[in-house]
Coordinates of C-alpha atoms and ligand atoms in Angstrom, one line a residue:
M1 CA -2.1 26.5 -5.7
K2 CA -2.2 23.9 -2.9
Q3 CA 1.3 22.6 -2.1
I4 CA 1.5 19.0 -1.0
F5 CA 4.5 16.8 0.1
V6 CA 4.0 13.2 -0.8
T7 CA 6.5 10.6 0.5
G8 CA 6.9 7.2 -1.2
G9 CA 5.4 8.6 -4.4
A10 CA 7.4 6.2 -6.6
G11 CA 5.9 3.2 -5.1
F12 CA 2.6 1.4 -6.0
I13 CA 0.0 3.4 -4.1
G14 CA 1.9 6.7 -3.8
S15 CA 2.3 6.9 -7.6
A16 CA -1.4 6.0 -8.1
F17 CA -2.2 8.8 -5.7
I18 CA -0.1 11.3 -7.5
R19 CA -1.7 10.4 -10.9
L20 CA -5.2 10.7 -9.3
V21 CA -4.5 14.1 -7.7
L22 CA -3.0 15.5 -10.8
D23 CA -5.9 14.2 -12.9
E24 CA -8.7 15.2 -10.6
T25 CA -7.5 18.6 -9.3
S26 CA -6.1 21.6 -11.2
D27 CA -4.7 23.6 -8.3
T28 CA -2.3 21.1 -6.6
Q29 CA 1.4 21.2 -6.8
I30 CA 3.2 18.0 -5.7
I31 CA 6.6 17.5 -4.2
N32 CA 7.3 13.7 -4.4
Y33 CA 10.0 12.6 -2.0
D34 CA 11.1 9.0 -2.3
A35 CA 14.3 7.1 -1.5
L36 CA 13.9 4.8 -4.4
T37 CA 14.4 1.6 -2.4
Y38 CA 13.9 -1.8 -4.2
A39 CA 10.2 -1.0 -4.3
G40 CA 10.5 2.6 -5.7
N41 CA 10.4 2.9 -9.5
L42 CA 10.5 6.1 -11.5
E43 CA 8.8 4.2 -14.4
N44 CA 5.7 4.4 -12.2
L45 CA 5.6 8.1 -12.8
E46 CA 6.1 8.2 -16.6
G47 CA 3.8 10.6 -18.2
V48 CA 2.8 12.6 -15.1
D49 CA 2.5 16.4 -15.6
S50 CA 6.0 17.7 -14.8
K51 CA 4.8 21.3 -14.3
R52 CA 2.8 20.2 -11.2
H53 CA 5.0 17.3 -10.0
T54 CA 8.6 17.6 -8.8
F55 CA 10.5 14.5 -7.8
I56 CA 13.2 14.6 -5.0
K57 CA 15.3 11.5 -4.2
G58 CA 15.6 11.4 -0.4
D59 CA 15.2 9.3 2.7
I60 CA 12.5 10.2 5.3
C61 CA 15.0 9.3 8.0
D62 CA 17.3 12.2 6.8
K63 CA 16.0 15.1 8.8
D64 CA 18.0 17.9 7.0
S65 CA 17.0 16.6 3.6
V66 CA 13.4 16.4 4.6
L67 CA 13.4 19.9 6.0
N68 CA 15.0 21.3 2.9
S69 CA 12.5 19.5 0.7
I70 CA 9.2 20.4 2.3
P71 CA 8.0 23.6 0.5
D72 CA 7.0 26.7 2.4
N73 CA 3.2 27.1 2.9
C74 CA 2.8 23.3 2.6
D75 CA -0.9 22.3 2.9
A76 CA -0.3 18.6 3.7
I77 CA 2.2 15.8 4.1
F78 CA 0.9 12.5 2.8
N79 CA 3.2 9.8 4.3
F80 CA 3.1 6.7 2.0
A81 CA 6.9 5.9 2.4
A82 CA 7.3 2.6 4.1
E83 CA 8.8 -0.8 4.0
S84 CA 5.6 -2.6 3.0
H85 CA 6.1 -6.3 2.7
V86 CA 5.1 -8.6 5.6
D87 CA 7.4 -11.5 4.5
R88 CA 10.5 -9.2 4.4
S89 CA 9.6 -7.9 7.9
I90 CA 9.7 -11.5 9.1
E91 CA 13.1 -12.0 7.6
S92 CA 14.4 -8.8 9.2
A93 CA 12.5 -6.0 11.0
N94 CA 15.3 -3.4 11.3
E95 CA 14.5 -1.4 8.1
F96 CA 10.8 -1.5 9.1
V97 CA 11.6 0.2 12.4
N98 CA 13.8 2.7 10.7
T99 CA 11.6 3.8 7.9
N100 CA 8.1 3.2 9.3
V101 CA 8.7 4.4 12.9
L102 CA 11.7 6.7 13.0
G103 CA 11.0 8.1 9.5
T104 CA 7.4 8.9 10.5
Q105 CA 8.6 10.7 13.6
I106 CA 11.1 12.7 11.6
L107 CA 8.3 13.8 9.2
L108 CA 6.1 14.7 12.2
D109 CA 8.8 16.9 13.7
A110 CA 9.5 18.5 10.3
A111 CA 5.7 19.1 9.8
R112 CA 5.7 21.2 13.0
E113 CA 8.8 23.0 12.2
K114 CA 7.5 24.0 8.7
N115 CA 4.0 24.7 9.9
V116 CA 2.4 22.2 7.6
R117 CA -1.4 22.4 7.8
R118 CA -2.2 18.7 8.0
F119 CA -0.4 15.4 8.3
V120 CA -2.0 12.4 6.6
Q121 CA -0.6 9.0 7.7
I122 CA -1.2 6.1 5.3
S123 CA -1.7 3.2 7.7
T124 CA -3.2 -0.2 7.2
D125 CA -5.9 -2.6 8.5
E126 CA -3.1 -4.9 9.6
V127 CA -2.5 -2.7 12.7
M128 CA -5.7 -4.2 14.1
G129 CA -4.5 -7.8 13.9
S130 CA -6.5 -10.8 12.7
L131 CA -10.2 -11.5 12.8
P132 CA -11.9 -14.9 13.4
E133 CA -13.1 -16.7 10.3
S134 CA -16.8 -16.2 11.0
D135 CA -18.1 -13.2 8.9
E136 CA -19.7 -11.6 12.0
A137 CA -16.6 -9.5 13.0
F138 CA -15.2 -6.5 11.2
F139 CA -12.5 -3.9 11.9
T140 CA -13.9 -0.6 12.9
E141 CA -12.1 2.6 13.9
D142 CA -12.6 1.6 17.5
S143 CA -10.9 -1.8 17.1
P144 CA -7.8 -2.1 19.3
L145 CA -4.4 -2.0 17.7
E146 CA -3.2 -5.6 18.0
P147 CA -0.5 -5.9 15.3
N148 CA 0.9 -9.4 14.7
S149 CA 3.7 -9.1 12.2
P150 CA 6.8 -6.9 12.5
Y151 CA 5.5 -4.9 9.6
A152 CA 2.1 -4.3 11.3
A153 CA 3.9 -3.5 14.6
S154 CA 5.9 -0.8 12.9
K155 CA 2.8 0.7 11.3
A156 CA 1.0 0.6 14.6
A157 CA 3.9 2.3 16.3
A158 CA 3.9 5.0 13.7
E159 CA 0.2 5.6 14.4
H160 CA 1.0 6.1 18.1
F161 CA 3.6 8.8 17.2
V162 CA 1.1 10.5 14.9
R163 CA -1.4 10.6 17.8
A164 CA 1.3 11.9 20.2
A165 CA 2.2 14.7 17.8
R166 CA -1.5 15.8 17.8
E167 CA -2.1 15.4 21.6
T168 CA 1.2 17.0 22.6
F169 CA 1.8 19.6 20.0
G170 CA -1.6 20.2 18.4
L171 CA -0.5 19.0 14.9
E172 CA -3.5 18.4 12.6
T173 CA -3.5 14.7 11.8
I174 CA -5.5 12.1 9.8
I175 CA -4.9 8.4 9.8
T176 CA -6.2 6.2 7.0
R177 CA -6.3 2.4 7.3
C178 CA -7.0 0.5 4.1
G179 CA -7.2 -3.2 3.3
N180 CA -5.2 -5.0 0.6
N181 CA -4.8 -2.9 -2.5
Y182 CA -4.5 -4.2 -6.1
G183 CA -4.0 -2.5 -9.4
S184 CA -1.3 -1.6 -11.9
R185 CA 2.4 -1.1 -11.0
Q186 CA 2.3 -3.2 -7.7
F187 CA 5.6 -4.8 -7.0
P188 CA 5.4 -8.5 -7.8
E189 CA 6.3 -9.6 -4.3
K190 CA 2.7 -9.1 -3.3
L191 CA 0.0 -11.8 -3.9
I192 CA -1.8 -10.5 -7.1
P193 CA 1.1 -9.3 -9.2
L194 CA 3.2 -12.3 -8.1
M195 CA 0.6 -14.7 -9.2
V196 CA -0.2 -12.8 -12.4
S197 CA 3.5 -12.7 -13.5
N198 CA 4.2 -16.3 -12.5
A199 CA 1.1 -17.5 -14.4
M200 CA 2.0 -15.4 -17.5
N201 CA 5.4 -17.3 -17.4
D202 CA 3.9 -20.7 -16.7
E203 CA 5.8 -20.8 -13.3
P204 CA 4.3 -22.3 -10.1
L205 CA 2.0 -20.2 -8.1
P206 CA 3.1 -20.5 -4.4
V207 CA 0.0 -20.4 -2.1
Y208 CA 0.8 -20.3 1.6
G209 CA -0.8 -22.8 4.0
D210 CA -4.3 -24.0 3.1
G211 CA -5.0 -20.9 0.9
K212 CA -8.0 -20.0 3.0
N213 CA -6.7 -16.8 4.6
V214 CA -9.1 -14.0 3.8
R215 CA -8.1 -10.5 2.6
D216 CA -10.4 -7.5 1.8
W217 CA -9.4 -6.2 -1.6
V218 CA -9.7 -2.6 -2.7
Y219 CA -8.8 -1.2 -6.1
V220 CA -5.9 1.2 -5.7
D221 CA -7.6 4.3 -7.2
D222 CA -10.6 3.9 -4.8
H223 CA -8.1 3.8 -1.9
C224 CA -6.4 7.0 -3.2
R225 CA -9.8 8.8 -3.5
G226 CA -10.5 7.9 0.1
I227 CA -7.2 9.3 1.2
W228 CA -7.8 12.6 -0.7
L229 CA -11.3 12.9 0.8
S230 CA -10.0 12.2 4.3
F231 CA -7.6 15.1 3.8
E232 CA -10.2 17.4 2.4
K233 CA -13.2 16.5 4.6
G234 CA -11.9 14.5 7.5
K235 CA -11.7 15.7 11.1
S236 CA -8.3 16.2 12.6
G237 CA -7.5 13.4 15.1
E238 CA -9.7 10.8 13.3
A239 CA -8.8 7.5 11.8
Y240 CA -10.7 6.4 8.6
N241 CA -10.9 2.7 7.7
I242 CA -11.2 2.2 3.9
G243 CA -12.6 -1.1 2.6
A244 CA -14.6 -2.2 -0.4
R245 CA -16.5 -5.0 1.4
N246 CA -14.7 -7.5 -0.9
E247 CA -13.5 -10.4 1.2
L248 CA -11.9 -13.3 -0.7
Q249 CA -9.9 -16.3 0.2
N250 CA -6.4 -16.3 -1.3
I251 CA -7.2 -19.5 -3.2
E252 CA -10.3 -17.8 -4.8
V253 CA -8.1 -14.9 -6.0
V254 CA -5.5 -17.2 -7.4
K255 CA -8.0 -19.3 -9.3
S256 CA -9.7 -16.2 -10.7
I257 CA -6.3 -15.0 -12.0
L258 CA -5.6 -18.4 -13.7
D259 CA -9.1 -18.5 -15.2
I260 CA -8.8 -15.0 -16.7
L261 CA -5.4 -15.8 -18.1
G262 CA -6.6 -19.2 -19.4
K263 CA -3.9 -21.1 -17.4
P264 CA -4.4 -24.4 -15.7
H265 CA -5.1 -24.7 -11.9
S266 CA -2.3 -27.3 -11.9
L267 CA 0.2 -24.3 -11.7
I268 CA -1.0 -23.8 -8.0
K269 CA 1.6 -25.1 -5.6
Y270 CA 0.8 -25.1 -1.9
V271 CA 3.9 -24.1 0.1
K272 CA 5.0 -23.7 3.7
D273 CA 2.7 -21.1 5.5
R274 CA 3.9 -17.6 6.5
L275 CA 4.9 -17.4 10.1
G276 CA 2.2 -15.8 12.3
H277 CA -0.1 -15.6 9.2
D278 CA -3.1 -13.4 10.0
R279 CA -6.3 -15.4 9.1
R280 CA -8.7 -12.8 8.1
Y281 CA -9.0 -9.0 7.5
A282 CA -12.3 -7.3 6.9
I283 CA -13.2 -3.7 7.1
D284 CA -16.4 -2.0 8.2
S285 CA -16.3 1.1 6.1
T286 CA -19.5 2.7 7.4
K287 CA -17.6 5.8 8.7
V288 CA -16.0 6.7 5.4
E289 CA -19.2 6.0 3.5
K290 CA -21.3 8.3 5.8
E291 CA -18.8 11.0 6.8
L292 CA -16.7 11.3 3.6
D293 CA -19.3 10.1 1.1
W294 CA -16.8 7.6 -0.1
K295 CA -17.7 4.4 -1.9
P296 CA -15.6 2.3 -4.2
K297 CA -16.2 2.9 -7.9
V298 CA -14.4 -0.1 -9.3
S299 CA -15.9 -3.6 -8.9
W300 CA -13.6 -6.6 -8.2
E301 CA -14.3 -8.2 -11.6
E302 CA -13.5 -4.9 -13.5
G303 CA -10.5 -4.1 -11.3
L304 CA -8.9 -7.6 -11.6
Q305 CA -9.4 -7.7 -15.3
A306 CA -7.9 -4.1 -15.7
T307 CA -4.9 -5.1 -13.5
I308 CA -4.2 -8.3 -15.5
N309 CA -4.5 -6.3 -18.7
W310 CA -1.9 -3.8 -17.4
Y311 CA 0.6 -6.6 -16.6
Q312 CA 0.1 -8.2 -20.0
E313 CA 0.6 -4.9 -21.7
N314 CA 3.7 -3.9 -19.6
V315 CA 5.9 -7.0 -19.7
D316 CA 9.0 -4.8 -19.8
W317 CA 8.0 -3.2 -16.4
V318 CA 7.7 -6.7 -14.9
D319 CA 10.9 -8.0 -16.5
H320 CA 13.0 -5.1 -15.2
I321 CA 12.0 -6.1 -11.7
R322 CA 12.1 -9.9 -12.1
N323 CA 15.7 -9.7 -13.3
G324 CA 17.3 -7.8 -10.5
E325 CA 17.5 -8.3 -6.7
Y326 CA 14.1 -9.9 -7.0
K327 CA 15.5 -13.1 -8.3
E328 CA 17.7 -13.6 -5.3
Y329 CA 14.9 -12.6 -2.9
Y330 CA 12.6 -15.1 -4.6
K331 CA 15.0 -18.0 -4.5
K332 CA 15.9 -17.4 -0.9
H333 CA 12.2 -16.9 0.2
Y334 CA 10.5 -19.6 -1.9
G335 CA 13.5 -22.0 -2.6
M336 CA 12.5 -21.8 -6.3
E337 CA 13.8 -19.9 -9.4
V338 CA 11.7 -17.3 -11.1
G339 CA 12.1 -15.2 -14.2
A340 CA 14.8 -17.5 -15.4
K341 CA 13.9 -17.2 -19.1
Ligands
NAD401 P1 5.6 0.1 -1.9 O1 6.5 -0.8 -1.2 O2 5.1 -0.2 -3.3 O3 6.2 1.6 -2.0 C1 6.9 2.2 -0.9 C2 7.6 3.4 -1.4 O4 8.2 4.1 -0.3 C3 8.7 3.1 -2.5 O5 8.6 4.0 -3.5 C4 10.0 3.3 -1.7 O6 11.1 3.7 -2.5 C5 9.6 4.4 -0.7 N1 10.4 4.4 0.5 C6 10.7 3.3 1.3 N2 11.5 3.7 2.3 C7 11.7 5.0 2.2 C8 12.4 6.0 2.9 N3 13.1 5.6 4.0 N4 12.4 7.3 2.6 C9 11.7 7.6 1.5 N5 11.0 6.7 0.7 C10 11.0 5.4 1.1 O7 4.3 0.3 -0.9 P2 2.8 0.5 -1.2 O8 2.1 -0.8 -1.3 O9 2.7 1.5 -2.3 O10 2.3 1.1 0.2 C11 2.4 2.5 0.4 C12 1.8 2.8 1.8 O11 0.5 2.3 2.0 C13 2.7 2.2 2.9 O12 2.8 3.1 4.0 C14 1.8 0.9 3.3 O13 2.0 0.6 4.7 C15 0.4 1.5 3.1 N6 -0.6 0.5 2.8 C16 -0.4 -0.4 1.8 C17 -1.4 -1.3 1.4 C18 -1.2 -2.3 0.3 O14 -2.1 -3.2 0.1 N7 -0.2 -2.3 -0.5 C19 -2.6 -1.3 2.1 C20 -2.8 -0.4 3.1 C21 -1.8 0.5 3.4
DAU402 O1 -4.0 -5.4 4.5 C1 -3.2 -4.3 4.0 C2 -1.8 -4.9 3.8 O2 -1.9 -5.7 2.6 C3 -0.7 -3.8 3.5 O3 -0.6 -3.1 4.7 C4 0.6 -4.4 3.2 O4 1.5 -3.4 2.8 C5 0.4 -5.3 2.0 O5 1.6 -6.0 1.6 C6 -0.7 -6.3 2.2 O6 -0.3 -7.3 3.2 P1 -0.6 -8.9 3.0 O7 0.4 -9.6 3.8 O8 -2.0 -9.2 3.2 O9 -0.3 -9.0 1.4 P2 0.5 -10.1 0.6 O10 0.2 -9.7 -0.9 O11 1.9 -10.3 1.0 O12 -0.3 -11.4 0.9 C7 -1.7 -11.5 0.7 C8 -2.2 -12.9 1.1 O13 -1.6 -13.8 0.2 C9 -1.7 -13.3 2.5 O14 -2.7 -14.1 3.1 C10 -0.5 -14.1 2.2 C11 -0.8 -14.8 0.9 N1 0.3 -15.1 0.0 C12 1.2 -14.1 -0.3 C13 2.3 -14.3 -1.1 C14 3.3 -13.2 -1.4 C15 0.5 -16.4 -0.6 O15 -0.3 -17.3 -0.3 N2 1.6 -16.6 -1.4 C16 2.5 -15.6 -1.6 O16 3.5 -15.9 -2.4

């Protein structure tokens, strides 16, 4: 049996990764270590094979707890745990520095102490900053790290500590950098689930600025397969950019959601732009395609429809979130009520 330690496995991508690994391998035992912040949700793990999955509630900044939780003979740490929302990092960056930077360093130290074979850092295309609007430029693995938001800065800093652990101590490391993920169980502070849940409730859809910022969308399961392949086939010390060559303007995404749900475009409400809003992300994924034999399996049309279906079929999941701390966050951030019904 392979033993792997997954942090942040109760979140959107971490839980999808756990389901994928349990479904597609028969010899992997998973310890899922998650602090259950506002974004962590045990409902995301309902139905997973409990014989091969153990959940431990814990903070990656708590060194003793981390050391006690990493199993002996651990094959890999997959570090998904993070504060992940750009808007929240603009409001306050402290938690981003704690979890994303300090937490990563604590995991790196623990990986060395426990002789973990490989450390896989789940990073993001946002560490490379923003691209011009022309479609000539793409992020490659050689693009400089030029983070613009506090979130991106914390993820870039984490990458530097991962590099330092390899160069200084010889730890085997892999870094993956993906574009914007979408799929089931994404917390509705992010563009797609926010727009889907607001549209389902006939509430305004708040589009920042002119709506023409471009993101490169990847279906979450495709991202997770890329992470697994980079662990199995990737070279230590390398970074792998994962992108589905699926650039879309935000306004195109929002209109597609309304069209699929049969809701009017009049629900769109242009609001004040995000501070320092990155204009365009776009990934050149030649390296993962050639070296890891990765390519996306799910088309945008299929993936968006499946995502919307999931939110329609899981209204309780959405309601649990939209009734808690989320309501206060939403009112403070957007100056509008949500989920009031
Ligand atoms: P998420 O916010 O949905 O989940 C984060 C998880 O980490 C939650 O379960 C939370 O409880 C846990 N967590 C937070 N702080 C913790 C701590 N101190 N100790 C232990 N657990 C903690 O995030 P996500 O969208 O699933 O993103 C997962 C990872 O992927 C992040 O590292 C993010 O930077 C990266 N990423 C995300 C995207 C995207 O589009 N969402 C794209 C590329 C990379
Ligand atoms: O690119 C990868 C990154 O994608 C990940 O590293 C981050 O964790 C993830 O949150 C995501 O970052 P973005 O800032 O791109 O995602 P978000 O869903 O917040 O916003 C997507 C775009 O939609 C962005 O241009 C801002 C815009 N937007 C977002 C929200 C929440 C709106 O217009 N209105 C909104 O209400």
